[in-house]
Amino acid sequence: ARERVAADRESRHAELELRRQSLDHCLGKLPPLDRDLIERHYTRQQTVPVIAAQTGRNIHTLYKSLQGVRRALLACITARTASEDRT
């Protein structure tokens, strides 16, 4: 039982590391404005209204942009991890 738990933990760790590497790769493929939006929102933990005030962009447009970028990142990560699983 102990070996199985250790193997499960190692498998999950490898999967999470693959997803983290895929996220890094996919973030690098984003256009600069999209990457900046993600960085401001998730790394600096700025709210969309704060980002809008700082950049002069429309709040509703930023919400839609953020939603689209998240979808694009998810699709990129999913495709990248799926291709890694096949190899």
GROMACS .gro file of N, CA, C and O in nm:
model
  348
    1ALA      N    1   0.083  -0.120   0.000
    1ALA     CA    2   0.000   0.000   0.000
    1ALA      C    3   0.087   0.126   0.000
    1ALA      O    4   0.054   0.223  -0.066
    2ARG      N    5   0.195   0.122   0.075
    2ARG     CA    6   0.283   0.237   0.083
    2ARG      C    7   0.346   0.271  -0.053
    2ARG      O    8   0.358   0.387  -0.090
    3GLU      N    9   0.385   0.164  -0.125
    3GLU     CA   10   0.445   0.183  -0.256
    3GLU      C   11   0.345   0.245  -0.353
    3GLU      O   12   0.380   0.328  -0.436
    4ARG      N   13   0.219   0.203  -0.341
    4ARG     CA   14   0.115   0.255  -0.430
    4ARG      C   15   0.091   0.403  -0.404
    4ARG      O   16   0.078   0.483  -0.497
    5VAL      N   17   0.089   0.443  -0.277
    5VAL     CA   18   0.071   0.584  -0.241
    5VAL      C   19   0.188   0.666  -0.294
    5VAL      O   20   0.170   0.773  -0.351
    6ALA      N   21   0.308   0.614  -0.279
    6ALA     CA   22   0.427   0.684  -0.328
    6ALA      C   23   0.423   0.696  -0.480
    6ALA      O   24   0.456   0.802  -0.536
    7ALA      N   25   0.382   0.591  -0.548
    7ALA     CA   26   0.373   0.593  -0.695
    7ALA      C   27   0.266   0.693  -0.740
    7ALA      O   28   0.287   0.767  -0.837
    8ASP      N   29   0.152   0.696  -0.672
    8ASP     CA   30   0.045   0.791  -0.704
    8ASP      C   31   0.094   0.934  -0.685
    8ASP      O   32   0.067   1.021  -0.768
    9ARG      N   33   0.163   0.958  -0.576
    9ARG     CA   34   0.215   1.092  -0.547
    9ARG      C   35   0.315   1.135  -0.655
    9ARG      O   36   0.311   1.246  -0.703
   10GLU      N   37   0.403   1.044  -0.694
   10GLU     CA   38   0.503   1.074  -0.797
   10GLU      C   39   0.435   1.103  -0.930
   10GLU      O   40   0.473   1.195  -1.002
   11SER      N   41   0.333   1.027  -0.961
   11SER     CA   42   0.259   1.047  -1.086
   11SER      C   43   0.190   1.183  -1.088
   11SER      O   44   0.195   1.255  -1.189
   12ARG      N   45   0.128   1.220  -0.978
   12ARG     CA   46   0.061   1.350  -0.969
   12ARG      C   47   0.162   1.463  -0.977
   12ARG      O   48   0.137   1.566  -1.042
   13HIS      N   49   0.276   1.445  -0.914
   13HIS     CA   50   0.381   1.548  -0.919
   13HIS      C   51   0.429   1.567  -1.063
   13HIS      O   52   0.445   1.681  -1.108
   14ALA      N   53   0.450   1.458  -1.134
   14ALA     CA   54   0.495   1.466  -1.274
   14ALA      C   55   0.389   1.535  -1.360
   14ALA      O   56   0.422   1.618  -1.445
   15GLU      N   57   0.263   1.503  -1.336
   15GLU     CA   58   0.154   1.566  -1.412
   15GLU      C   59   0.147   1.716  -1.385
   15GLU      O   60   0.133   1.797  -1.477
   16LEU      N   61   0.159   1.755  -1.259
   16LEU     CA   62   0.155   1.897  -1.224
   16LEU      C   63   0.275   1.971  -1.283
   16LEU      O   64   0.261   2.084  -1.330
   17GLU      N   65   0.391   1.907  -1.284
   17GLU     CA   66   0.509   1.970  -1.341
   17GLU      C   67   0.492   1.989  -1.492
   17GLU      O   68   0.528   2.093  -1.547
   18LEU      N   69   0.434   1.891  -1.559
   18LEU     CA   70   0.407   1.903  -1.702
   18LEU      C   71   0.311   2.019  -1.728
   18LEU      O   72   0.331   2.098  -1.820
   19ARG      N   73   0.207   2.031  -1.647
   19ARG     CA   74   0.110   2.139  -1.664
   19ARG      C   75   0.175   2.275  -1.638
   19ARG      O   76   0.148   2.372  -1.706
   20ARG      N   77   0.264   2.282  -1.538
   20ARG     CA   78   0.333   2.409  -1.508
   20ARG      C   79   0.423   2.448  -1.626
   20ARG      O   80   0.425   2.563  -1.668
   21GLN      N   81   0.496   2.351  -1.679
   21GLN     CA   82   0.582   2.380  -1.794
   21GLN      C   83   0.499   2.422  -1.915
   21GLN      O   84   0.537   2.512  -1.990
   22SER      N   85   0.384   2.356  -1.932
   22SER     CA   86   0.295   2.391  -2.042
   22SER      C   87   0.241   2.532  -2.025
   22SER      O   88   0.231   2.609  -2.122
   23LEU      N   89   0.205   2.569  -1.902
   23LEU     CA   90   0.158   2.704  -1.875
   23LEU      C   91   0.265   2.806  -1.910
   23LEU      O   92   0.237   2.906  -1.977
   24ASP      N   93   0.388   2.782  -1.868
   24ASP     CA   94   0.499   2.873  -1.900
   24ASP      C   95   0.513   2.888  -2.051
   24ASP      O   96   0.528   2.999  -2.103
   25HIS      N   97   0.509   2.776  -2.121
   25HIS     CA   98   0.521   2.778  -2.267
   25HIS      C   99   0.407   2.858  -2.330
   25HIS      O  100   0.428   2.943  -2.416
   26CYS      N  101   0.284   2.829  -2.286
   26CYS     CA  102   0.167   2.894  -2.344
   26CYS      C  103   0.162   3.043  -2.311
   26CYS      O  104   0.121   3.124  -2.396
   27LEU      N  105   0.204   3.081  -2.192
   27LEU     CA  106   0.212   3.223  -2.158
   27LEU      C  107   0.309   3.295  -2.251
   27LEU      O  108   0.284   3.407  -2.293
   28GLY      N  109   0.419   3.228  -2.284
   28GLY     CA  110   0.518   3.286  -2.372
   28GLY      C  111   0.467   3.308  -2.513
   28GLY      O  112   0.520   3.392  -2.587
   29LYS      N  113   0.364   3.236  -2.553
   29LYS     CA  114   0.308   3.249  -2.687
   29LYS      C  115   0.202   3.360  -2.696
   29LYS      O  116   0.161   3.396  -2.805
   30LEU      N  117   0.159   3.413  -2.581
   30LEU     CA  118   0.055   3.516  -2.582
   30LEU      C  119   0.108   3.648  -2.639
   30LEU      O  120   0.224   3.682  -2.620
   31PRO      N  121   0.018   3.724  -2.703
   31PRO     CA  122   0.056   3.860  -2.743
   31PRO      C  123   0.089   3.943  -2.618
   31PRO      O  124   0.034   3.917  -2.510
   32PRO      N  125   0.175   4.043  -2.630
   32PRO     CA  126   0.218   4.122  -2.513
   32PRO      C  127   0.103   4.179  -2.430
   32PRO      O  128   0.110   4.176  -2.307
   33LEU      N  129  -0.002   4.233  -2.492
   33LEU     CA  130  -0.112   4.290  -2.414
   33LEU      C  131  -0.184   4.184  -2.332
   33LEU      O  132  -0.222   4.208  -2.217
   34ASP      N  133  -0.203   4.067  -2.391
   34ASP     CA  134  -0.269   3.957  -2.318
   34ASP      C  135  -0.183   3.908  -2.203
   34ASP      O  136  -0.231   3.883  -2.093
   35ARG      N  137  -0.053   3.894  -2.229
   35ARG     CA  138   0.040   3.849  -2.125
   35ARG      C  139   0.043   3.950  -2.011
   35ARG      O  140   0.044   3.914  -1.893
   36ASP      N  141   0.042   4.081  -2.044
   36ASP     CA  142   0.041   4.186  -1.942
   36ASP      C  143  -0.086   4.178  -1.858
   36ASP      O  144  -0.081   4.191  -1.736
   37LEU      N  145  -0.199   4.155  -1.922
   37LEU     CA  146  -0.326   4.144  -1.850
   37LEU      C  147  -0.322   4.027  -1.751
   37LEU      O  148  -0.359   4.043  -1.634
   38ILE      N  149  -0.274   3.913  -1.796
   38ILE     CA  150  -0.263   3.796  -1.709
   38ILE      C  151  -0.167   3.823  -1.594
   38ILE      O  152  -0.195   3.792  -1.478
   39GLU      N  153  -0.054   3.883  -1.624
   39GLU     CA  154   0.045   3.913  -1.521
   39GLU      C  155  -0.010   4.009  -1.417
   39GLU      O  156   0.006   3.989  -1.297
   40ARG      N  157  -0.077   4.114  -1.462
   40ARG     CA  158  -0.135   4.211  -1.368
   40ARG      C  159  -0.240   4.146  -1.279
   40ARG      O  160  -0.244   4.168  -1.158
   41HIS      N  161  -0.326   4.065  -1.342
   41HIS     CA  162  -0.439   4.008  -1.267
   41HIS      C  163  -0.397   3.896  -1.173
   41HIS      O  164  -0.441   3.892  -1.058
   42TYR      N  165  -0.311   3.806  -1.220
   42TYR     CA  166  -0.278   3.690  -1.138
   42TYR      C  167  -0.149   3.704  -1.058
   42TYR      O  168  -0.143   3.658  -0.945
   43THR      N  169  -0.047   3.769  -1.112
   43THR     CA  170   0.077   3.782  -1.037
   43THR      C  171   0.071   3.900  -0.941
   43THR      O  172   0.103   3.887  -0.823
   44ARG      N  173   0.027   4.014  -0.992
   44ARG     CA  174   0.016   4.133  -0.907
   44ARG      C  175  -0.116   4.137  -0.830
   44ARG      O  176  -0.136   4.224  -0.746
   45GLN      N  177  -0.207   4.048  -0.865
   45GLN     CA  178  -0.340   4.038  -0.802
   45GLN      C  179  -0.418   4.169  -0.810
   45GLN      O  180  -0.486   4.209  -0.716
   46GLN      N  181  -0.409   4.233  -0.926
   46GLN     CA  182  -0.488   4.355  -0.949
   46GLN      C  183  -0.626   4.316  -0.998
   46GLN      O  184  -0.641   4.224  -1.078
   47THR      N  185  -0.726   4.389  -0.953
   47THR     CA  186  -0.862   4.364  -1.000
   47THR      C  187  -0.879   4.425  -1.139
   47THR      O  188  -0.803   4.513  -1.180
   48VAL      N  189  -0.980   4.378  -1.210
   48VAL     CA  190  -1.006   4.431  -1.343
   48VAL      C  191  -1.035   4.581  -1.339
   48VAL      O  192  -0.982   4.656  -1.421
   49PRO      N  193  -1.116   4.630  -1.243
   49PRO     CA  194  -1.136   4.776  -1.238
   49PRO      C  195  -1.006   4.855  -1.216
   49PRO      O  196  -0.988   4.962  -1.274
   50VAL      N  197  -0.914   4.802  -1.138
   50VAL     CA  198  -0.786   4.869  -1.117
   50VAL      C  199  -0.705   4.870  -1.246
   50VAL      O  200  -0.648   4.973  -1.285
   51ILE      N  201  -0.702   4.756  -1.315
   51ILE     CA  202  -0.630   4.749  -1.442
   51ILE      C  203  -0.691   4.846  -1.543
   51ILE      O  204  -0.619   4.917  -1.613
   52ALA      N  205  -0.823   4.853  -1.546
   52ALA     CA  206  -0.891   4.945  -1.638
   52ALA      C  207  -0.853   5.089  -1.607
   52ALA      O  208  -0.824   5.167  -1.699
   53ALA      N  209  -0.852   5.125  -1.481
   53ALA     CA  210  -0.816   5.262  -1.443
   53ALA      C  211  -0.672   5.294  -1.479
   53ALA      O  212  -0.642   5.404  -1.525
   54GLN      N  213  -0.582   5.197  -1.461
   54GLN     CA  214  -0.441   5.220  -1.489
   54GLN      C  215  -0.409   5.225  -1.639
   54GLN      O  216  -0.317   5.293  -1.680
   55THR      N  217  -0.487   5.150  -1.717
   55THR     CA  218  -0.456   5.139  -1.860
   55THR      C  219  -0.548   5.222  -1.948
   55THR      O  220  -0.523   5.237  -2.067
   56GLY      N  221  -0.659   5.273  -1.890
   56GLY     CA  222  -0.754   5.349  -1.969
   56GLY      C  223  -0.843   5.262  -2.057
   56GLY      O  224  -0.910   5.312  -2.147
   57ARG      N  225  -0.843   5.131  -2.031
   57ARG     CA  226  -0.926   5.040  -2.109
   57ARG      C  227  -1.063   5.023  -2.043
   57ARG      O  228  -1.079   5.044  -1.923
   58ASN      N  229  -1.160   4.985  -2.121
   58ASN     CA  230  -1.296   4.964  -2.073
   58ASN      C  231  -1.302   4.838  -1.984
   58ASN      O  232  -1.248   4.733  -2.020
   59ILE      N  233  -1.371   4.849  -1.872
   59ILE     CA  234  -1.381   4.738  -1.777
   59ILE      C  235  -1.442   4.614  -1.842
   59ILE      O  236  -1.390   4.503  -1.830
   60HIS      N  237  -1.553   4.632  -1.913
   60HIS     CA  238  -1.622   4.518  -1.973
   60HIS      C  239  -1.537   4.452  -2.080
   60HIS      O  240  -1.534   4.329  -2.092
   61THR      N  241  -1.464   4.532  -2.155
   61THR     CA  242  -1.373   4.479  -2.256
   61THR      C  243  -1.262   4.398  -2.190
   61THR      O  244  -1.224   4.291  -2.239
   62LEU      N  245  -1.211   4.447  -2.078
   62LEU     CA  246  -1.106   4.375  -2.006
   62LEU      C  247  -1.156   4.241  -1.952
   62LEU      O  248  -1.086   4.141  -1.959
   63TYR      N  249  -1.279   4.240  -1.897
   63TYR     CA  250  -1.336   4.113  -1.850
   63TYR      C  251  -1.345   4.013  -1.964
   63TYR      O  252  -1.310   3.896  -1.949
   64LYS      N  253  -1.392   4.058  -2.080
   64LYS     CA  254  -1.404   3.969  -2.195
   64LYS      C  255  -1.266   3.925  -2.243
   64LYS      O  256  -1.246   3.809  -2.280
   65SER      N  257  -1.170   4.016  -2.243
   65SER     CA  258  -1.033   3.981  -2.283
   65SER      C  259  -0.975   3.876  -2.189
   65SER      O  260  -0.915   3.777  -2.233
   66LEU      N  261  -0.993   3.896  -2.060
   66LEU     CA  262  -0.942   3.802  -1.961
   66LEU      C  263  -1.004   3.664  -1.980
   66LEU      O  264  -0.935   3.562  -1.977
   67GLN      N  265  -1.133   3.662  -2.004
   67GLN     CA  266  -1.202   3.535  -2.028
   67GLN      C  267  -1.147   3.465  -2.152
   67GLN      O  268  -1.121   3.345  -2.151
   68GLY      N  269  -1.126   3.541  -2.259
   68GLY     CA  270  -1.072   3.484  -2.381
   68GLY      C  271  -0.930   3.433  -2.365
   68GLY      O  272  -0.894   3.326  -2.417
   69VAL      N  273  -0.848   3.507  -2.291
   69VAL     CA  274  -0.709   3.465  -2.269
   69VAL      C  275  -0.707   3.338  -2.185
   69VAL      O  276  -0.629   3.246  -2.212
   70ARG      N  277  -0.792   3.330  -2.084
   70ARG     CA  278  -0.798   3.208  -2.002
   70ARG      C  279  -0.837   3.088  -2.087
   70ARG      O  280  -0.780   2.979  -2.073
   71ARG      N  281  -0.935   3.107  -2.176
   71ARG     CA  282  -0.976   2.998  -2.266
   71ARG      C  283  -0.860   2.955  -2.356
   71ARG      O  284  -0.837   2.836  -2.377
   72ALA      N  285  -0.790   3.053  -2.411
   72ALA     CA  286  -0.677   3.023  -2.499
   72ALA      C  287  -0.566   2.948  -2.424
   72ALA      O  288  -0.509   2.852  -2.477
   73LEU      N  289  -0.539   2.991  -2.302
   73LEU     CA  290  -0.437   2.923  -2.222
   73LEU      C  291  -0.479   2.779  -2.191
   73LEU      O  292  -0.398   2.686  -2.202
   74LEU      N  293  -0.604   2.760  -2.154
   74LEU     CA  294  -0.653   2.626  -2.124
   74LEU      C  295  -0.641   2.536  -2.247
   74LEU      O  296  -0.595   2.423  -2.238
   75ALA      N  297  -0.681   2.588  -2.363
   75ALA     CA  298  -0.672   2.509  -2.486
   75ALA      C  299  -0.527   2.474  -2.517
   75ALA      O  300  -0.495   2.360  -2.555
   76CYS      N  301  -0.438   2.570  -2.502
   76CYS     CA  302  -0.296   2.548  -2.529
   76CYS      C  303  -0.238   2.445  -2.433
   76CYS      O  304  -0.169   2.351  -2.475
   77ILE      N  305  -0.268   2.458  -2.304
   77ILE     CA  306  -0.216   2.365  -2.204
   77ILE      C  307  -0.272   2.225  -2.228
   77ILE      O  308  -0.198   2.126  -2.223
   78THR      N  309  -0.401   2.216  -2.258
   78THR     CA  310  -0.463   2.087  -2.283
   78THR      C  311  -0.401   2.018  -2.404
   78THR      O  312  -0.368   1.900  -2.400
   79ALA      N  313  -0.381   2.094  -2.512
   79ALA     CA  314  -0.321   2.037  -2.633
   79ALA      C  315  -0.177   1.993  -2.606
   79ALA      O  316  -0.134   1.886  -2.649
   80ARG      N  317  -0.104   2.076  -2.534
   80ARG     CA  318   0.037   2.045  -2.507
   80ARG      C  319   0.050   1.923  -2.417
   80ARG      O  320   0.133   1.836  -2.442
   81THR      N  321  -0.030   1.914  -2.313
   81THR     CA  322  -0.021   1.799  -2.222
   81THR      C  323  -0.071   1.673  -2.290
   81THR      O  324  -0.019   1.564  -2.267
   82ALA      N  325  -0.171   1.684  -2.377
   82ALA     CA  326  -0.221   1.568  -2.450
   82ALA      C  327  -0.113   1.514  -2.543
   82ALA      O  328  -0.095   1.393  -2.555
   83SER      N  329  -0.040   1.603  -2.609
   83SER     CA  330   0.065   1.556  -2.700
   83SER      C  331   0.180   1.493  -2.621
   83SER      O  332   0.242   1.399  -2.667
   84GLU      N  333   0.206   1.541  -2.501
   84GLU     CA  334   0.310   1.483  -2.417
   84GLU      C  335   0.268   1.345  -2.367
   84GLU      O  336   0.350   1.255  -2.353
   85ASP      N  337   0.138   1.327  -2.339
   85ASP     CA  338   0.088   1.198  -2.292
   85ASP      C  339   0.102   1.090  -2.399
   85ASP      O  340   0.117   0.974  -2.369
   86ARG      N  341   0.096   1.132  -2.526
   86ARG     CA  342   0.105   1.036  -2.636
   86ARG      C  343   0.247   0.994  -2.665
   86ARG      O  344   0.270   0.897  -2.732
   87THR      N  345   0.343   1.071  -2.614
   87THR     CA  346   0.483   1.037  -2.644
   87THR      C  347   0.543   0.950  -2.537
   87THR      O  348   0.494   0.930  -2.433
   0.00000   0.00000   0.00000
